[in-house]
PDB file of C-alpha atoms in Angstrom:
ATOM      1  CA  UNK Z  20      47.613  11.731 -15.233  1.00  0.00           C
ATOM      2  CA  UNK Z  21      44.123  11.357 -13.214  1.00  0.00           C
ATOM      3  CA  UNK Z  22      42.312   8.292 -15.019  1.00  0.00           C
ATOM      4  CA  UNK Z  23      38.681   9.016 -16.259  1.00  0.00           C
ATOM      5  CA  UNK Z  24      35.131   7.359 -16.598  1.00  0.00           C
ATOM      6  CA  UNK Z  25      32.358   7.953 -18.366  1.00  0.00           C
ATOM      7  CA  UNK Z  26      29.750   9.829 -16.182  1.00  0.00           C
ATOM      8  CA  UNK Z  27      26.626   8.381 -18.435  1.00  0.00           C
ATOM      9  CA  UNK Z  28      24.910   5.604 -16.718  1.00  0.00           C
ATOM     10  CA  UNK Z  29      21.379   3.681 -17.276  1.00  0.00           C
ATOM     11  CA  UNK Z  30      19.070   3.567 -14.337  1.00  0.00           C
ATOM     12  CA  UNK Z  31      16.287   0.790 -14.423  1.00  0.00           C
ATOM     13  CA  UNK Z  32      13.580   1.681 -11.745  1.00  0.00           C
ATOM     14  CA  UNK Z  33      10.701  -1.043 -11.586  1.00  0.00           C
ATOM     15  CA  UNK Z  34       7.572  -1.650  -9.238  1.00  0.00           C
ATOM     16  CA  UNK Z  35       6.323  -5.054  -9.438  1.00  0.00           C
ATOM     17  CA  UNK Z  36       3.018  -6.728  -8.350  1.00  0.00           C
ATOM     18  CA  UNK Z  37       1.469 -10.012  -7.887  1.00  0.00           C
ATOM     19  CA  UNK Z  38       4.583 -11.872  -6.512  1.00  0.00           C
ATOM     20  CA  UNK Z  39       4.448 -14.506  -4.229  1.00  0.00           C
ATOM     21  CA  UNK Z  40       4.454 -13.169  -0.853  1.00  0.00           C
ATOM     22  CA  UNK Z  41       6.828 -16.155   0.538  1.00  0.00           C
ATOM     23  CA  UNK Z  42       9.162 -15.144  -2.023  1.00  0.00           C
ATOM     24  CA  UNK Z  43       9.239 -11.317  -1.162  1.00  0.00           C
ATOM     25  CA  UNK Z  44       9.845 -12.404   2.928  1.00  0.00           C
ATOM     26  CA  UNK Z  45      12.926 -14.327   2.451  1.00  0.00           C
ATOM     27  CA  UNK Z  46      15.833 -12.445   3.052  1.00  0.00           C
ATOM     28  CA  UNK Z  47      17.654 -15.332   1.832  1.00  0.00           C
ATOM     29  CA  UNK Z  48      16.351 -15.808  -1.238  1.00  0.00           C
ATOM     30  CA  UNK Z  49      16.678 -12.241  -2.174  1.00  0.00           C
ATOM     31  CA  UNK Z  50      19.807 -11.434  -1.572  1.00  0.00           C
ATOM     32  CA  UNK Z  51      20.908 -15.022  -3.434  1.00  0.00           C
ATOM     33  CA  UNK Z  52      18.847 -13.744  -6.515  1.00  0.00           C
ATOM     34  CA  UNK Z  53      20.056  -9.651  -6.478  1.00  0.00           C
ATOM     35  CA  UNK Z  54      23.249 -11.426  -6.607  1.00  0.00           C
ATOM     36  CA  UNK Z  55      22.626 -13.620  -9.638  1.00  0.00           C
ATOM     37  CA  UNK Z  56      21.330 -10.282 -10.891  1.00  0.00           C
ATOM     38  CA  UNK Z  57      24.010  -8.147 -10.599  1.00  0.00           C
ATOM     39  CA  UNK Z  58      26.293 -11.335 -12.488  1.00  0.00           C
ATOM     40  CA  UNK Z  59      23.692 -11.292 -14.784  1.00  0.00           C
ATOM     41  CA  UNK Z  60      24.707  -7.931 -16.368  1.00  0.00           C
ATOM     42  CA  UNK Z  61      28.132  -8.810 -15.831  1.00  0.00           C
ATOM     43  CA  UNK Z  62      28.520  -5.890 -12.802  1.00  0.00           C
ATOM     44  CA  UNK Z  63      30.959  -6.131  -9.897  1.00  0.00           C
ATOM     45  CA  UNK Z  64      29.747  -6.743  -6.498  1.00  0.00           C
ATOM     46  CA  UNK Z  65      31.622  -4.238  -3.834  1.00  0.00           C
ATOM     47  CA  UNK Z  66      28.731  -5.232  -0.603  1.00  0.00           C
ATOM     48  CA  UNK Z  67      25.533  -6.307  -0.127  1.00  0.00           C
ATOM     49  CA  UNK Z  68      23.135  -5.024   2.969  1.00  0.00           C
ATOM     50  CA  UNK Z  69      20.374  -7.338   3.607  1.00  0.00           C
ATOM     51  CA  UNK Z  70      17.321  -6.548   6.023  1.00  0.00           C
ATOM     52  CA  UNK Z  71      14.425  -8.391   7.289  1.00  0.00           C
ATOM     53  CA  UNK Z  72      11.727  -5.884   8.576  1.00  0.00           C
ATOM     54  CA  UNK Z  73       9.063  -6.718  11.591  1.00  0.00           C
ATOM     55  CA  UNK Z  74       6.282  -7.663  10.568  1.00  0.00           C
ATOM     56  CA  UNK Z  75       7.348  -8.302   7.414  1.00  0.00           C
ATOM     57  CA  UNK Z  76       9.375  -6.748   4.049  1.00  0.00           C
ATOM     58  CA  UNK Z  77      12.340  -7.282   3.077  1.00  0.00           C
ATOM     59  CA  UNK Z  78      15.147  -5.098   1.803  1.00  0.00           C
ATOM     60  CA  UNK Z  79      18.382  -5.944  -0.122  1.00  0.00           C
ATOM     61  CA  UNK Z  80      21.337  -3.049  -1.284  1.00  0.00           C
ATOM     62  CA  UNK Z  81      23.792  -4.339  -3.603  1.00  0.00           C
ATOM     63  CA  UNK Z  82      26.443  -1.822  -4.215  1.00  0.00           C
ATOM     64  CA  UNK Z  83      28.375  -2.255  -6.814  1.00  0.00           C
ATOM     65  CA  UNK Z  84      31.278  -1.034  -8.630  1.00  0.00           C
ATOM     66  CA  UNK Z  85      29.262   0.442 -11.355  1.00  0.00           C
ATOM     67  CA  UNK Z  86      26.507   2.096  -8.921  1.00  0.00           C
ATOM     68  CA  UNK Z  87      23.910   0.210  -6.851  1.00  0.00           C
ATOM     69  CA  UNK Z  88      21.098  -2.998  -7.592  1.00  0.00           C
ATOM     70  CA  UNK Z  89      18.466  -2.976  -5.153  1.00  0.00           C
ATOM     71  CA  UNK Z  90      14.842  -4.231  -3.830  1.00  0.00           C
ATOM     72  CA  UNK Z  91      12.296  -3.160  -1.122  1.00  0.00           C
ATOM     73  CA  UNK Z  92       9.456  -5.005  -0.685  1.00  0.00           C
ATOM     74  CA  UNK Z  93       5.843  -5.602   0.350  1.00  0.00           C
ATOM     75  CA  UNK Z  94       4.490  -9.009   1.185  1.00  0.00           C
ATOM     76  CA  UNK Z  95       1.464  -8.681   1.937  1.00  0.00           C
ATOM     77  CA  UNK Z  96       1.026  -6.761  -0.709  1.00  0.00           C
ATOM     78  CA  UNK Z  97       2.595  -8.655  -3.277  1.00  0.00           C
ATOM     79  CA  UNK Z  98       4.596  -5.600  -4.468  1.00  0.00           C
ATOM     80  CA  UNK Z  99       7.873  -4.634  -4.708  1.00  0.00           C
ATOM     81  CA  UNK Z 100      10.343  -1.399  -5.732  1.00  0.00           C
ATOM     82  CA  UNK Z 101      13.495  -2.104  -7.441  1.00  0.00           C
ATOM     83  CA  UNK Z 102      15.741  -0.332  -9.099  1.00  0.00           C
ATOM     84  CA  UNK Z 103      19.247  -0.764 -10.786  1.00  0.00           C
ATOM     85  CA  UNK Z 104      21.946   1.896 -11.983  1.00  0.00           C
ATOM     86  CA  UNK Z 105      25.069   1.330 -13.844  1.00  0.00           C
ATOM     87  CA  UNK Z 106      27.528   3.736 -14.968  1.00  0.00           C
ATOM     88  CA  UNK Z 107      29.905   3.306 -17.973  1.00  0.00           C
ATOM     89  CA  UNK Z 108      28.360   1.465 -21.090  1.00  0.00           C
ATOM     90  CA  UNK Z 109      30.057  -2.343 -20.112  1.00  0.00           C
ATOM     91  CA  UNK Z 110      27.233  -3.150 -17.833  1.00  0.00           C
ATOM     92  CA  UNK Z 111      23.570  -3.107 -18.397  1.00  0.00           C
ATOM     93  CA  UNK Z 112      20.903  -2.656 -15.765  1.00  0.00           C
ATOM     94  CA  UNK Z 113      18.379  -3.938 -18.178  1.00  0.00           C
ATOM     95  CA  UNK Z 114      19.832  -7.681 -18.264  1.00  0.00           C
ATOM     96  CA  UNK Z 115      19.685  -7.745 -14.007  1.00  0.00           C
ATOM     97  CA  UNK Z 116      16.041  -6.358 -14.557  1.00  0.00           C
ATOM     98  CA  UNK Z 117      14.991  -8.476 -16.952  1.00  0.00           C
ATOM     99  CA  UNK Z 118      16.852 -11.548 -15.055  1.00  0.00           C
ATOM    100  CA  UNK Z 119      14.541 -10.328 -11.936  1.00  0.00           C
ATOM    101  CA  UNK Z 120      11.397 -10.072 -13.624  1.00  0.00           C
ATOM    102  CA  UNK Z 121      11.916 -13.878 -14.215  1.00  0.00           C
ATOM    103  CA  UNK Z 122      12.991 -14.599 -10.833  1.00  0.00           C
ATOM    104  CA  UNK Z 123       9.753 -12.400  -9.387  1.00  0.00           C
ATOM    105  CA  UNK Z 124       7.121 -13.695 -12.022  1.00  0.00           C
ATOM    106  CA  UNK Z 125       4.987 -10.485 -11.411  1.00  0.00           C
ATOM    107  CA  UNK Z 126       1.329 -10.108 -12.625  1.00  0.00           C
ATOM    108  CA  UNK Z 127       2.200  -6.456 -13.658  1.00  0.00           C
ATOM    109  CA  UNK Z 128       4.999  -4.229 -13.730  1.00  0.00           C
ATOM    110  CA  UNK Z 129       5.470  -0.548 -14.592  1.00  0.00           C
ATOM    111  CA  UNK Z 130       9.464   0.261 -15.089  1.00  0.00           C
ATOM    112  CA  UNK Z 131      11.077   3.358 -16.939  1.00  0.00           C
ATOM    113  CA  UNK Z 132      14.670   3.796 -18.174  1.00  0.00           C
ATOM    114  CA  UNK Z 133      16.496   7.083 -17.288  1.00  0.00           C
ATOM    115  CA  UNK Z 134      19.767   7.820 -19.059  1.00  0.00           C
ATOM    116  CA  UNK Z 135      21.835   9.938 -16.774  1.00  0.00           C
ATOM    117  CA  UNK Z 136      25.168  11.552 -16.900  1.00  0.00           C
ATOM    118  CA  UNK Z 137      24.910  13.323 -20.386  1.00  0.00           C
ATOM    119  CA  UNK Z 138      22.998  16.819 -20.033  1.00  0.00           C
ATOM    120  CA  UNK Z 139      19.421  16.729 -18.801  1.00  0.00           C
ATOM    121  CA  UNK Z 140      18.074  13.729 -17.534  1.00  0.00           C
ATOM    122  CA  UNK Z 141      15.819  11.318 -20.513  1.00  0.00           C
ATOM    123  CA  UNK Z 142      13.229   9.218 -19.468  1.00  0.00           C
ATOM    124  CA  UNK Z 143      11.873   6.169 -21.602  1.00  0.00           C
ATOM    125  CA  UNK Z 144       9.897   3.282 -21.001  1.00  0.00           C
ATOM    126  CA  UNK Z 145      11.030   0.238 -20.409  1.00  0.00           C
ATOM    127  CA  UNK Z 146      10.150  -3.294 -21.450  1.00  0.00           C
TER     128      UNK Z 146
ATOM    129  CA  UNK I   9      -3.823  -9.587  11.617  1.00  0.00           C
ATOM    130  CA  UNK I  10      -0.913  -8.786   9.340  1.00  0.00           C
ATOM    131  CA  UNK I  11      -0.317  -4.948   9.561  1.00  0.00           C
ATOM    132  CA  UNK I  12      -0.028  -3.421   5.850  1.00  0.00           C
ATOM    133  CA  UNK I  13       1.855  -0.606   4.522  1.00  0.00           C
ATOM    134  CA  UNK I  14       0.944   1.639   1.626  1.00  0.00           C
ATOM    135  CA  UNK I  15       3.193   0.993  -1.028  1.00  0.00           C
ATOM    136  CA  UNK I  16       3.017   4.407  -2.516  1.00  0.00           C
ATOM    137  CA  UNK I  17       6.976   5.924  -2.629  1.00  0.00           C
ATOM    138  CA  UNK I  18       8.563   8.965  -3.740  1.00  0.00           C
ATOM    139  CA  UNK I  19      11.658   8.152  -5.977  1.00  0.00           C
ATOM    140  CA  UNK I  20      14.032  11.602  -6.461  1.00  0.00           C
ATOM    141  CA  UNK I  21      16.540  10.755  -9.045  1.00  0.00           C
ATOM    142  CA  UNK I  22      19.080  13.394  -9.208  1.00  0.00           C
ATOM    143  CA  UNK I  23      22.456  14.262 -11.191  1.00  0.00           C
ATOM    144  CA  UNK I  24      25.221  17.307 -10.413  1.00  0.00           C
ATOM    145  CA  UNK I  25      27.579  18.327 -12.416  1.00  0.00           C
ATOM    146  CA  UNK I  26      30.277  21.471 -11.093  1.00  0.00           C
ATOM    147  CA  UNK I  27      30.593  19.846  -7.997  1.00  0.00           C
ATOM    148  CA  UNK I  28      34.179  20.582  -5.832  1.00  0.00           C
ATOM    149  CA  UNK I  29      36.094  17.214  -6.536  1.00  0.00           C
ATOM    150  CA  UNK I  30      37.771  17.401  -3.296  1.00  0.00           C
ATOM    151  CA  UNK I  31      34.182  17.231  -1.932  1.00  0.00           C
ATOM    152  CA  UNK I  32      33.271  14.245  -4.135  1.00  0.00           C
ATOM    153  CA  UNK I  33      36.349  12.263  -3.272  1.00  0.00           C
ATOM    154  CA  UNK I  34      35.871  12.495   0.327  1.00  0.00           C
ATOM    155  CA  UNK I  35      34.314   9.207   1.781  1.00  0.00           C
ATOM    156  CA  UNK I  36      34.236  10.955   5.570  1.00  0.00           C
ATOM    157  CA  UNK I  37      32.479  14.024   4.230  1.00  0.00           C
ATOM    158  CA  UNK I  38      29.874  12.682   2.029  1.00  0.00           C
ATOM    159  CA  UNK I  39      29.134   9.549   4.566  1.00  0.00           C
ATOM    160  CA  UNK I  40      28.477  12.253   6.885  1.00  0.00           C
ATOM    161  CA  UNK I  41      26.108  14.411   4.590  1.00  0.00           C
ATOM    162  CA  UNK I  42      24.046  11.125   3.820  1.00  0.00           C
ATOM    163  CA  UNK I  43      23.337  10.825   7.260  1.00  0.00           C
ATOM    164  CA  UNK I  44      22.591  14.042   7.603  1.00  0.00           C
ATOM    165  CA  UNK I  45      20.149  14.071   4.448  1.00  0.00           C
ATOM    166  CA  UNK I  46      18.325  11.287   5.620  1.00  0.00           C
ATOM    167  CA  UNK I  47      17.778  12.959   9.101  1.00  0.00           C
ATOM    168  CA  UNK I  48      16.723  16.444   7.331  1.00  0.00           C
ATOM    169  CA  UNK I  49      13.146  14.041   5.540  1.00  0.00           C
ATOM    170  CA  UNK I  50      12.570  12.212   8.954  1.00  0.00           C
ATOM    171  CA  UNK I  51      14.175   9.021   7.598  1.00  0.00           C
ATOM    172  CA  UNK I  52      15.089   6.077   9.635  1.00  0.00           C
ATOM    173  CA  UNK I  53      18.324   4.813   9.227  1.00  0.00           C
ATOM    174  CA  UNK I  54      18.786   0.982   9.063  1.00  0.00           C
ATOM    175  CA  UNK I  55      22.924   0.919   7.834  1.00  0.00           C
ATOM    176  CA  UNK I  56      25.322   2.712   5.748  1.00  0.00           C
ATOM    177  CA  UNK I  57      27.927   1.486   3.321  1.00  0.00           C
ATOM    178  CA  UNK I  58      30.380   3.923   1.939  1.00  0.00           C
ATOM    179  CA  UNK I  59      33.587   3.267  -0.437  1.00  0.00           C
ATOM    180  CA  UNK I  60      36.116   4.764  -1.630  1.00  0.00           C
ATOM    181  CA  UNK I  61      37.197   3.509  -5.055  1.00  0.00           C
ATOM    182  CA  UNK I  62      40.685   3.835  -6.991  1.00  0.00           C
ATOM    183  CA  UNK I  63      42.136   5.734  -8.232  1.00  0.00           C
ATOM    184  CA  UNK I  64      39.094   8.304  -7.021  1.00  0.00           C
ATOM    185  CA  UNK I  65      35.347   8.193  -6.804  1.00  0.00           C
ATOM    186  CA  UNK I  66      33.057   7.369  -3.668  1.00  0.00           C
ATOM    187  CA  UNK I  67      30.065   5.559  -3.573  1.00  0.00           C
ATOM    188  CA  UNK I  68      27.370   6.036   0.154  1.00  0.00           C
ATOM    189  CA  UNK I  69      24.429   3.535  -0.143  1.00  0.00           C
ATOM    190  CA  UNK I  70      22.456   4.421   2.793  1.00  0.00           C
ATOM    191  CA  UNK I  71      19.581   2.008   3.377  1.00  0.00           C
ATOM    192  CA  UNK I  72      16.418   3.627   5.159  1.00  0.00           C
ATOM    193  CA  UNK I  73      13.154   1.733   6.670  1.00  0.00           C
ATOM    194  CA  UNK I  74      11.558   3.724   3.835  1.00  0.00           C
ATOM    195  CA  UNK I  75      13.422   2.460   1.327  1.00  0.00           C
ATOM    196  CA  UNK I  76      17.164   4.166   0.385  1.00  0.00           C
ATOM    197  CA  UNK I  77      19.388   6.920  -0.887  1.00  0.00           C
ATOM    198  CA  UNK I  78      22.735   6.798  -2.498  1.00  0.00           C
ATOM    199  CA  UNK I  79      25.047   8.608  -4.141  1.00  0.00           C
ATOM    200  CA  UNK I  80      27.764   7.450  -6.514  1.00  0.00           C
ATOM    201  CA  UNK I  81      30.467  10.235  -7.275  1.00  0.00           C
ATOM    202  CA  UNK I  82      32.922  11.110 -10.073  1.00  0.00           C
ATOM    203  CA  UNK I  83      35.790  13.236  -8.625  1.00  0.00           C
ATOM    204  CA  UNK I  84      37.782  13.855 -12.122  1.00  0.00           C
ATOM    205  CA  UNK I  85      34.640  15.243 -13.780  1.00  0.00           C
ATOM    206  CA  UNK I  86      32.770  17.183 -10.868  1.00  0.00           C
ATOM    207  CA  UNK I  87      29.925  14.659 -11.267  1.00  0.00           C
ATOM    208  CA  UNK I  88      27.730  12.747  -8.986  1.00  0.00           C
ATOM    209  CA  UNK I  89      24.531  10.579  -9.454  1.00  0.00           C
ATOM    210  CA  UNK I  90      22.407   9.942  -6.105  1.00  0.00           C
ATOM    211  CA  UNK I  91      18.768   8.960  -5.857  1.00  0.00           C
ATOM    212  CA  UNK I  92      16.516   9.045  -2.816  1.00  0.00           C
ATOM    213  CA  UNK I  93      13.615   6.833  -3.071  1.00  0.00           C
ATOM    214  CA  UNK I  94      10.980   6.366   0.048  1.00  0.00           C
ATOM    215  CA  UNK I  95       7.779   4.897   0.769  1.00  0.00           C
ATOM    216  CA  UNK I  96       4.838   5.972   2.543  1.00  0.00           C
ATOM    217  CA  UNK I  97       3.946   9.511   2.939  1.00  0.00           C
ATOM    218  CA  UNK I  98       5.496  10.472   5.974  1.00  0.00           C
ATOM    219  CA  UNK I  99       9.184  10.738   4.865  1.00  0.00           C
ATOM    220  CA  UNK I 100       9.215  13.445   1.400  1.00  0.00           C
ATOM    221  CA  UNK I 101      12.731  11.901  -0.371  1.00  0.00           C
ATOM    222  CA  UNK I 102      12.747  15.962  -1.451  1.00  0.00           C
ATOM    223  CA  UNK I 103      13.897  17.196   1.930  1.00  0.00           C
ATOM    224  CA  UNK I 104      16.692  15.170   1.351  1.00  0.00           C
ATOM    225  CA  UNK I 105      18.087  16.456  -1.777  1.00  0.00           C
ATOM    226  CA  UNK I 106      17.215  19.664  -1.226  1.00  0.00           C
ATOM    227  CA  UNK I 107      19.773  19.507   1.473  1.00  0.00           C
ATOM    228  CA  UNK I 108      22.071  17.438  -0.597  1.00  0.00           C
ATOM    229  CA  UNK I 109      21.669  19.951  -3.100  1.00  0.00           C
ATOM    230  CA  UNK I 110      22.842  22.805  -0.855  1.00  0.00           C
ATOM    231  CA  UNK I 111      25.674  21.088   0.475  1.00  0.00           C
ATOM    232  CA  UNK I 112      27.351  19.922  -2.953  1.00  0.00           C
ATOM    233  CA  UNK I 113      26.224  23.344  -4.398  1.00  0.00           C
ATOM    234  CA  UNK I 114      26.287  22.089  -7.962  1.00  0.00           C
ATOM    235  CA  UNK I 115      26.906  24.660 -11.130  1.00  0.00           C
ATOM    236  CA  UNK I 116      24.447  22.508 -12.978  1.00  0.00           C
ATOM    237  CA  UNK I 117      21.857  19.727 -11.635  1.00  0.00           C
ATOM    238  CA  UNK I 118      19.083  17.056 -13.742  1.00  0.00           C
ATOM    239  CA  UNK I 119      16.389  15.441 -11.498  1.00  0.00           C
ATOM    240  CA  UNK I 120      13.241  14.072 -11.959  1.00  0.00           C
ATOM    241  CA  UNK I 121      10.715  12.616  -9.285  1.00  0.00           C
ATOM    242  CA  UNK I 122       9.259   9.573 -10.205  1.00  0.00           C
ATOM    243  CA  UNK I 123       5.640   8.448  -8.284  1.00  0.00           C
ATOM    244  CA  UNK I 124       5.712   4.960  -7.811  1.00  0.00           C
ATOM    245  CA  UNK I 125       3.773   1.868  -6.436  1.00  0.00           C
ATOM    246  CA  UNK I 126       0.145   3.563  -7.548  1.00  0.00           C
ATOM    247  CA  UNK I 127      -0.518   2.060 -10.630  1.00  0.00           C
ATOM    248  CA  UNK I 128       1.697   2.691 -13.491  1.00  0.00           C
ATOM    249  CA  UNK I 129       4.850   5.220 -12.678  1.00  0.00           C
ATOM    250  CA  UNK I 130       4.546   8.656 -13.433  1.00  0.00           C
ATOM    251  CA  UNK I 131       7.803  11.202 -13.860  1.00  0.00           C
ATOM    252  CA  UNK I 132       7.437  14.804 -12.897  1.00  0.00           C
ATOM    253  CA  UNK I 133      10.225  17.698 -13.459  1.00  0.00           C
ATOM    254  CA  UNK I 134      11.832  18.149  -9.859  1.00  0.00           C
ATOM    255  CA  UNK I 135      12.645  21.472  -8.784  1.00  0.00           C
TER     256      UNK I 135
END
């Protein structure tokens, strides 16, 4: 018999701003902390793409066996897109989120939580 | 002077359900439709990382200079979760599910299209 999983999944998406710009340019710290993110909600890390963009901005992919952690960001801007999905109810994206928003230290942040996999799509906000 | 970037971004989140599972479970095939999705909104592709998970499932994180799309498939249930999030307003992260859409031709699809990186996020119906 074909094994099943659960198709319903969280998806954290969150925009941050007012982070140090150092911070959002380093590759290496980035992909250290999306790391420490994804162990964070207790998901399983499958890869992680890392990229370091000319002039600047920085983006780290962290696929993972539950779905996909990642960051895109915005130096000199101070901002930066992230967003983290999980499938099954065993991981949450909201504890590599909320792990992040310590990491980042953001003056503001707007984030919503979609809960996919069930029917139509449900948006909520996110704290 | 340090050359900016807007950091207004399109994020297209997007579930099918009814998909063919043969489809779904084919790492080739859907590597090869990411690609192809990203080329039909004018993205630019910086890597892809597809696998193929036991006993079935496939996940294809491709990461874009504007930001990424992914898809993360359930075989056994005919279900798939992808996003495609850009930035900037030169690449519409539409384009690309529209084509994703008519490849997979789903019975049944949820997406929303979330404007981020402007102030607080706003979520539209996507069509």
């Amino acid at each position: 018999m074909q094994e099943e999983y659960s198709t319903i999944g969280r998806h954290v998406v969150l925009d941050v701003w007012g982070v140090d710009s150092a911070l959002l340019n380093s590759k290496r710290k980035l992909k250290k902390q999306l790391k420490l993110a994804a162990k964070a909600c207790g998901a399983t890390i499958v890869a992680v793409k890392a990229k370091a963009f000319k002039p600047q901005g920085v983006t780290v992919a962290v696929v993972l066996s539950e779905s996909h952690l990642t960051i895109h960001t915005y130096p000199e801007k101070g901002f930066a897109g992230l967003d983290c999905y999980t499938c099954g109810s065993t991981v949450d994206p909201a504890l590599a989120m909320q792990y992040l928003i310590k990491v980042l230290k953001p003056k503001q942040y707007s984030a919503r939580l979609i809960r996919r996999g069930d029917g139509p799509m449900k948006v909520e906000p996110f704290k």
